Tab-separated table of C-alpha atoms in Angstrom:
chain	number	residue	atom	x	y	z
U	1	MET	CA	-0.019	-0.020	0.089
U	2	GLU	CA	1.370	3.518	-0.957
U	3	PHE	CA	1.807	6.427	1.358
U	4	LEU	CA	-0.389	9.123	-0.208
U	5	LEU	CA	1.776	11.989	1.359
U	6	ASP	CA	4.814	10.794	-0.478
U	7	LEU	CA	3.201	11.975	-3.779
U	8	HIS	CA	3.648	15.466	-5.177
U	9	PRO	CA	0.179	17.149	-5.211
U	10	ASP	CA	0.365	17.172	-9.000
U	11	ALA	CA	0.614	13.564	-9.095
U	12	TYR	CA	-2.377	12.735	-6.864
U	13	PRO	CA	-4.471	9.827	-8.162
U	14	LEU	CA	-7.539	11.849	-9.066
U	15	GLU	CA	-8.053	14.624	-11.576
U	16	GLY	CA	-9.724	18.118	-11.707
U	17	PHE	CA	-12.385	18.875	-9.019
U	18	ARG	CA	-11.917	15.563	-7.065
U	19	ARG	CA	-8.136	15.922	-6.965
U	20	ARG	CA	-8.660	19.633	-5.579
U	21	GLN	CA	-11.204	18.035	-2.915
U	22	LEU	CA	-8.677	15.413	-2.009
U	23	LEU	CA	-5.873	18.008	-1.454
U	24	GLU	CA	-8.358	20.123	0.568
U	25	TRP	CA	-8.979	17.425	2.914
U	26	VAL	CA	-5.547	16.377	3.379
U	27	TYR	CA	-3.684	19.746	3.651
U	28	VAL	CA	-6.262	22.245	4.602
U	29	GLN	CA	-8.601	20.262	6.707
U	30	GLY	CA	-5.983	17.839	7.976
U	31	ALA	CA	-8.209	14.894	7.603
U	32	GLY	CA	-6.518	11.624	9.089
U	33	THR	CA	-8.754	9.057	7.272
U	34	PHE	CA	-10.476	8.833	3.981
U	35	ASP	CA	-13.651	8.098	5.841
U	36	ALA	CA	-13.566	11.820	7.123
U	37	MET	CA	-13.629	12.990	3.404
U	38	THR	CA	-17.422	13.086	3.438
U	39	ASN	CA	-17.818	14.980	0.250
U	40	LEU	CA	-16.096	12.212	-1.800
U	41	PRO	CA	-18.350	9.348	-2.946
U	42	ALA	CA	-18.217	6.361	-0.568
U	43	GLU	CA	-17.078	4.065	-3.372
U	44	LEU	CA	-14.174	6.505	-4.116
U	45	ARG	CA	-13.165	6.664	-0.473
U	46	ALA	CA	-13.137	2.899	-0.254
U	47	ASP	CA	-10.927	2.672	-3.357
U	48	LEU	CA	-8.478	5.137	-1.968
U	49	ALA	CA	-8.360	3.452	1.327
U	50	ALA	CA	-7.514	0.120	-0.423
U	51	ARG	CA	-4.601	1.802	-2.344
U	52	TYR	CA	-3.184	4.358	0.048
U	53	HIS	CA	-2.607	5.006	3.727
U	54	LEU	CA	-2.527	8.493	5.322
U	55	ASN	CA	-0.800	8.081	8.570
U	56	PRO	CA	2.827	6.761	8.839
U	57	PHE	CA	3.016	6.995	12.713
U	58	ARG	CA	2.234	3.965	15.098
U	59	GLU	CA	2.410	6.167	18.159
U	60	ILE	CA	2.687	9.974	18.872
U	61	GLU	CA	3.954	11.352	22.359
U	62	THR	CA	4.087	14.910	23.373
U	63	VAL	CA	6.077	16.846	26.077
U	64	ARG	CA	4.897	20.447	26.694
U	65	SER	CA	7.171	23.155	27.793
U	66	ALA	CA	6.230	25.918	30.211
U	67	ASP	CA	7.161	28.503	27.399
U	68	GLY	CA	4.458	27.010	25.015
U	69	SER	CA	6.653	24.903	22.792
U	70	VAL	CA	6.019	21.193	22.482
U	71	LYS	CA	8.348	18.457	21.613
U	72	TYR	CA	6.717	15.535	19.538
U	73	LEU	CA	8.109	11.993	19.575
U	74	PHE	CA	6.856	9.963	16.655
U	75	THR	CA	7.082	6.123	16.433
U	76	LEU	CA	7.047	4.982	12.830
U	77	ALA	CA	5.489	1.939	11.534
U	78	ASP	CA	8.811	-0.015	11.683
U	79	GLY	CA	9.268	0.990	15.320
U	80	ARG	CA	11.994	3.735	14.795
U	81	GLN	CA	11.542	7.090	16.285
U	82	MET	CA	12.159	10.647	15.388
U	83	GLU	CA	11.018	14.058	16.749
U	84	ALA	CA	9.708	17.519	15.764
U	85	VAL	CA	9.258	20.608	17.779
U	86	TYR	CA	6.378	23.053	17.717
U	87	MET	CA	7.130	26.720	18.573
U	88	PRO	CA	4.325	29.244	18.882
U	89	TYR	CA	5.276	32.889	18.982
U	90	LEU	CA	2.966	35.817	19.195
U	91	ASP	CA	3.293	36.496	15.407
U	92	ARG	CA	3.897	33.078	13.926
U	93	LYS	CA	3.782	29.362	14.427
U	94	THR	CA	6.915	27.564	13.688
U	95	ILE	CA	7.927	23.912	13.468
U	96	CYS	CA	11.132	22.184	13.398
U	97	VAL	CA	11.038	18.872	11.503
U	98	SER	CA	13.440	15.778	11.107
U	99	THR	CA	14.582	14.462	7.834
U	100	MET	CA	16.231	11.275	9.271
U	101	VAL	CA	15.938	8.837	12.065
U	102	GLY	CA	19.191	9.616	13.928
U	103	CYS	CA	21.947	11.307	12.068
U	104	PRO	CA	25.320	10.164	10.378
U	105	ALA	CA	26.968	13.373	11.017
U	106	ARG	CA	27.715	12.471	14.660
U	107	CYS	CA	28.125	16.004	16.084
U	108	ALA	CA	29.689	15.170	19.524
U	109	PHE	CA	27.488	17.810	21.291
U	110	CYS	CA	24.246	16.714	19.866
U	111	ALA	CA	21.882	14.131	21.283
U	112	THR	CA	20.805	12.991	17.782
U	113	GLY	CA	24.456	12.233	16.822
U	114	ALA	CA	24.755	9.824	19.783
U	115	MET	CA	21.870	7.695	18.197
U	116	GLY	CA	23.792	6.987	15.191
U	117	PHE	CA	21.917	6.722	11.850
U	118	GLY	CA	18.802	4.824	11.531
U	119	ARG	CA	17.320	5.606	7.945
U	120	ASN	CA	16.244	8.366	5.736
U	121	LEU	CA	12.523	9.615	6.088
U	122	THR	CA	10.553	9.578	3.031
U	123	PRO	CA	8.941	12.955	1.654
U	124	GLY	CA	5.618	11.949	3.160
U	125	GLU	CA	7.041	11.107	6.724
U	126	ILE	CA	8.658	14.654	6.721
U	127	VAL	CA	5.480	16.424	5.594
U	128	ALA	CA	3.295	14.318	7.948
U	129	GLN	CA	5.198	15.903	10.935
U	130	VAL	CA	3.386	19.149	10.185
U	131	LEU	CA	-0.085	17.658	9.723
U	132	ALA	CA	0.280	15.557	13.082
U	133	VAL	CA	1.537	18.612	15.036
U	134	ALA	CA	-1.247	20.697	13.629
U	135	GLY	CA	-3.766	17.994	14.691
U	136	GLY	CA	-2.106	17.863	18.254
U	137	GLU	CA	-2.325	21.434	18.680
U	138	GLY	CA	-5.883	21.705	17.424
U	139	ILE	CA	-5.074	24.084	14.649
U	140	ALA	CA	-5.359	24.094	10.817
U	141	PRO	CA	-2.120	22.694	9.118
U	142	ARG	CA	-1.915	25.983	7.142
U	143	GLU	CA	-1.596	27.875	10.525
U	144	ILE	CA	1.935	26.813	10.763
U	145	ARG	CA	3.662	29.193	8.385
U	146	ASN	CA	7.261	28.997	9.377
U	147	LEU	CA	9.246	25.566	9.023
U	148	VAL	CA	12.920	24.667	9.500
U	149	PHE	CA	14.732	21.407	8.366
U	150	MET	CA	16.711	21.506	11.606
U	151	GLY	CA	15.590	18.436	13.525
U	152	MET	CA	17.007	14.880	13.513
U	153	GLY	CA	19.249	14.118	10.471
U	154	GLU	CA	21.348	15.807	7.797
U	155	ALA	CA	18.947	17.064	5.137
U	156	MET	CA	21.563	17.290	2.409
U	157	LEU	CA	22.268	13.551	2.907
U	158	ASN	CA	18.613	12.801	2.226
U	159	TYR	CA	18.489	15.309	-0.437
U	160	ALA	CA	15.966	13.970	-2.892
U	161	ASN	CA	13.416	13.361	-0.317
U	162	THR	CA	13.913	16.644	1.437
U	163	MET	CA	13.465	18.433	-1.872
U	164	GLN	CA	10.326	16.448	-2.542
U	165	ALA	CA	9.092	17.393	0.885
U	166	ALA	CA	9.876	21.100	0.280
U	167	ARG	CA	7.951	21.227	-2.885
U	168	ILE	CA	4.883	19.647	-1.181
U	169	LEU	CA	5.199	22.106	1.622
U	170	LEU	CA	5.381	25.108	-0.934
U	171	HIS	CA	2.657	23.889	-3.300
U	172	PRO	CA	-0.226	26.224	-3.383
U	173	GLN	CA	-2.709	23.271	-3.240
U	174	ALA	CA	-0.930	21.574	-0.433
U	175	LEU	CA	0.483	23.664	2.579
U	176	GLY	CA	0.995	26.720	0.507
U	177	MET	CA	4.079	27.873	2.589
U	178	SER	CA	6.263	30.801	1.591
U	179	LYS	CA	9.716	30.024	0.411
U	180	ARG	CA	10.954	32.993	2.552
U	181	ARG	CA	9.794	31.032	5.705
U	182	VAL	CA	11.258	27.784	5.084
U	183	THR	CA	14.937	27.118	6.011
U	184	LEU	CA	17.197	24.000	5.367
U	185	SER	CA	20.062	23.590	7.812
U	186	THR	CA	23.149	21.463	6.963
U	187	VAL	CA	26.307	20.652	8.826
U	188	GLY	CA	28.184	21.719	5.768
U	189	ILE	CA	27.781	19.357	2.772
U	190	ALA	CA	29.366	21.422	0.011
U	191	LYS	CA	28.038	19.336	-2.882
U	192	GLY	CA	24.486	19.667	-1.518
U	193	ILE	CA	24.979	23.415	-0.864
U	194	ARG	CA	25.833	24.003	-4.572
U	195	GLN	CA	22.965	21.764	-5.662
U	196	LEU	CA	20.540	23.668	-3.497
U	197	ALA	CA	21.590	26.883	-5.520
U	198	GLN	CA	20.453	25.302	-8.550
U	199	GLU	CA	16.917	24.497	-7.277
U	200	ASP	CA	15.331	27.557	-9.171
U	201	ASP	CA	11.679	26.613	-8.219
U	202	LEU	CA	12.357	26.502	-4.519
U	203	GLY	CA	14.009	29.558	-3.142
U	204	ILE	CA	14.132	28.250	0.353
U	205	LYS	CA	16.801	29.764	2.869
U	206	LEU	CA	19.965	28.106	3.798
U	207	ALA	CA	21.608	27.668	7.178
U	208	ILE	CA	25.097	26.165	7.746
U	209	SER	CA	25.901	24.549	11.095
U	210	LEU	CA	29.644	25.708	11.222
U	211	HIS	CA	30.145	25.594	14.939
U	212	ALA	CA	33.890	26.202	14.646
U	213	PRO	CA	36.055	28.513	12.482
U	214	ASP	CA	39.276	26.261	12.755
U	215	GLU	CA	39.805	22.806	11.557
U	216	PRO	CA	41.048	21.098	14.703
U	217	THR	CA	38.076	22.312	16.735
U	218	ARG	CA	35.625	21.498	14.023
U	219	GLN	CA	36.809	17.886	13.461
U	220	ARG	CA	36.864	17.502	17.256
U	221	ILE	CA	33.251	18.246	17.605
U	222	ILE	CA	32.115	17.129	14.171
U	223	PRO	CA	34.005	13.852	13.506
U	224	THR	CA	32.552	13.676	10.018
U	225	GLY	CA	33.788	17.087	9.206
U	226	ALA	CA	36.905	16.133	7.501
U	227	ALA	CA	34.863	15.116	4.480
U	228	ASN	CA	33.999	18.786	3.981
U	229	SER	CA	36.726	21.167	5.211
U	230	ILE	CA	35.819	24.727	6.329
U	231	GLU	CA	37.554	25.987	3.200
U	232	GLU	CA	35.217	23.818	0.957
U	233	ILE	CA	32.187	24.798	2.944
U	234	MET	CA	32.966	28.601	2.734
U	235	ALA	CA	33.728	28.271	-1.162
U	236	ALA	CA	30.255	26.544	-1.529
U	237	ALA	CA	28.598	29.109	0.523
U	238	ARG	CA	30.031	31.817	-1.719
U	239	ASP	CA	29.020	29.958	-4.875
U	240	TYR	CA	25.513	29.607	-3.518
U	241	GLN	CA	25.218	33.233	-2.706
U	242	GLU	CA	26.610	34.218	-6.107
U	243	VAL	CA	23.968	32.074	-7.959
U	244	THR	CA	21.029	32.974	-5.547
U	245	GLY	CA	21.771	36.488	-3.988
U	246	ARG	CA	20.248	35.088	-0.755
U	247	ARG	CA	21.677	35.699	2.708
U	248	ILE	CA	23.161	32.704	4.641
U	249	THR	CA	22.591	31.938	8.223
U	250	MET	CA	25.536	30.584	10.245
U	251	GLU	CA	24.707	28.371	13.236
U	252	TYR	CA	27.147	28.274	15.989
U	253	THR	CA	26.633	26.197	19.002
U	254	MET	CA	28.450	27.810	21.983
U	255	LEU	CA	30.515	25.133	23.930
U	256	ARG	CA	32.388	26.119	27.023
U	257	GLY	CA	36.185	26.165	26.460
U	258	ILE	CA	35.851	24.580	23.107
U	259	ASN	CA	34.766	27.059	20.497
U	260	ASP	CA	34.101	30.240	22.496
U	261	HIS	CA	37.579	31.689	22.565
U	262	LEU	CA	37.675	35.371	21.364
U	263	TRP	CA	40.482	34.366	18.898
U	264	GLN	CA	37.845	32.081	17.411
U	265	ALA	CA	35.261	34.859	17.192
U	266	GLU	CA	37.989	36.852	15.173
U	267	LEU	CA	38.660	34.053	12.925
U	268	LEU	CA	35.054	33.450	12.268
U	269	ALA	CA	34.535	37.227	11.459
U	270	GLU	CA	37.573	36.624	8.922
U	271	LEU	CA	35.796	33.718	7.253
U	272	LEU	CA	32.721	35.621	6.741
U	273	ARG	CA	34.244	38.715	5.246
U	274	GLY	CA	32.469	39.585	1.990
U	275	LEU	CA	29.695	37.206	2.680
U	276	VAL	CA	26.084	38.477	3.267
U	277	SER	CA	25.503	36.305	6.279
U	278	HIS	CA	23.821	36.275	9.875
U	279	VAL	CA	25.505	34.564	12.752
U	280	ASN	CA	23.109	32.752	15.154
U	281	LEU	CA	25.062	31.996	18.470
U	282	ILE	CA	23.191	29.215	20.181
U	283	PRO	CA	23.867	28.256	23.902
U	284	MET	CA	23.981	24.598	24.056
U	285	ASN	CA	21.120	22.509	25.401
U	286	PRO	CA	22.537	20.176	27.937
U	287	TRP	CA	21.768	16.571	27.927
U	288	ASP	CA	22.900	13.717	29.984
U	289	GLY	CA	26.258	12.081	28.916
U	290	SER	CA	27.156	14.833	26.419
U	291	GLY	CA	30.385	15.854	28.152
U	292	PHE	CA	29.922	19.421	26.921
U	293	GLU	CA	28.710	22.415	28.765
U	294	SER	CA	27.155	25.702	27.228
U	295	SER	CA	29.409	28.691	27.446
U	296	THR	CA	28.811	31.273	30.258
U	297	GLU	CA	26.483	34.123	29.584
U	298	ALA	CA	29.606	36.388	29.929
U	299	GLN	CA	31.563	34.338	27.381
U	300	ILE	CA	28.649	34.439	24.893
U	301	GLN	CA	28.260	38.210	25.274
U	302	ALA	CA	32.188	38.752	24.747
U	303	PHE	CA	32.015	36.307	21.666
U	304	TYR	CA	29.026	38.475	20.440
U	305	ASP	CA	30.599	41.667	21.053
U	306	THR	CA	33.803	40.710	19.233
U	307	LEU	CA	31.895	39.645	16.132
U	308	GLN	CA	29.703	42.785	16.151
U	309	ALA	CA	32.815	44.967	16.455
U	310	ARG	CA	34.135	43.394	13.168
U	311	GLY	CA	30.961	44.126	11.319
U	312	VAL	CA	29.358	40.707	11.696
U	313	ASP	CA	25.617	40.622	11.762
U	314	VAL	CA	24.973	38.434	14.899
U	315	SER	CA	22.279	37.515	17.440
U	316	VAL	CA	21.922	35.085	20.271
U	317	ARG	CA	19.146	32.486	19.679
U	318	ARG	CA	17.670	31.591	23.018
U	319	SER	CA	16.542	27.767	22.863
U	320	ARG	CA	12.898	26.919	23.827
U	321	GLY	CA	11.538	24.124	25.609
U	322	LYS	CA	14.484	23.192	27.847
U	323	ASP	CA	12.123	21.706	30.390
U	324	ALA	CA	10.686	19.497	27.557
U	325	GLY	CA	13.958	18.209	26.395
U	326	ALA	CA	14.823	20.798	23.731
U	327	ALA	CA	17.923	19.129	22.263
U	328	CYS	CA	17.215	17.336	19.078
U	329	GLY	CA	17.082	13.432	19.850
U	330	GLN	CA	16.882	13.873	23.662
U	331	LEU	CA	13.490	12.044	23.916
U	332	ALA	CA	14.240	9.280	21.396
U	333	LEU	CA	17.790	8.818	23.070
U	334	LYS	CA	16.215	7.879	26.337
U	335	ARG	CA	14.162	5.097	24.850
U	336	PRO	CA	15.561	1.555	24.905
U	337	GLY	CA	17.393	0.569	21.823
U	338	ALA	CA	17.899	4.166	20.597
U	339	VAL	CA	21.406	3.533	19.249
U	340	SER	CA	21.375	3.334	15.441
U	341	GLY	CA	18.084	5.247	15.517
U	342	ILE	CA	15.913	2.286	16.611
U	343	GLY	CA	13.400	3.419	19.178
U	344	ALA	CA	11.214	1.288	21.489
U	345	ALA	CA	9.000	-1.206	19.449
């Protein structure tokens, strides 16, 4: 049986008016079953139910934070688990979605990295996170207008499925998101960055998780970083910007005594010279067994001041949901069998 959400809206099994009705039910109404699609003939609903399924999740758990954000833990049909985070603000509703079960990048400070790699998510499994969160929050799917591919996994290593998911998210008859409000984060896959620049019909934003401006530090905290050197990443970023003209966000998790020295701030400023960019300094979300601590507030401020004094556009991104296990992978990692991305069956 095929998963309907894996299909691009233009490839849905019906035509004309009936296709528009089906898309309306799935992406506007957020219907979880074909039986709920009451304006479709009963025979058609039965035929669709025999050929397709709508829900990839066997179980959904939530942990709610005092700040309003909600961590969702999804158990897939094969028993593997992954997460999404819903973050409501006064002026927008944002969701952070996963593209993989686990992650092969193995960033040393990341809970997801400790899980290892389970498998890629399909396009529909990525999109289904939005629909499931909307249902869980009692809102229409299209009320979620901001999305970041920053959850579990390295999106650039699940490139085709992530691009298909993005096209579904942006499609006017699906979720109709604005390309200016969708961001893809990568640990720095140079080939993928250049490939994304050629996706003329997307126009989504790019964030690079650099985390260190010098090779010894970066390879210490990102063991797979040797495959894409800082020089290669920055060259790809400049190529991307030359093609697209879009600003690039640099994500920088602040680790006490590791990457928060002021000489590293100065080196980062030098790396970014001539690039239209914005640096997000992110205090680390602590998790049991990480072996790392977040930089102190004083050191984060000094790092910020050093960058700003050198003309770098910079901000400090305060993490939400700390009381709900905000670090990606934290909930799944606590489950038995979490290594290699296999959650509790």
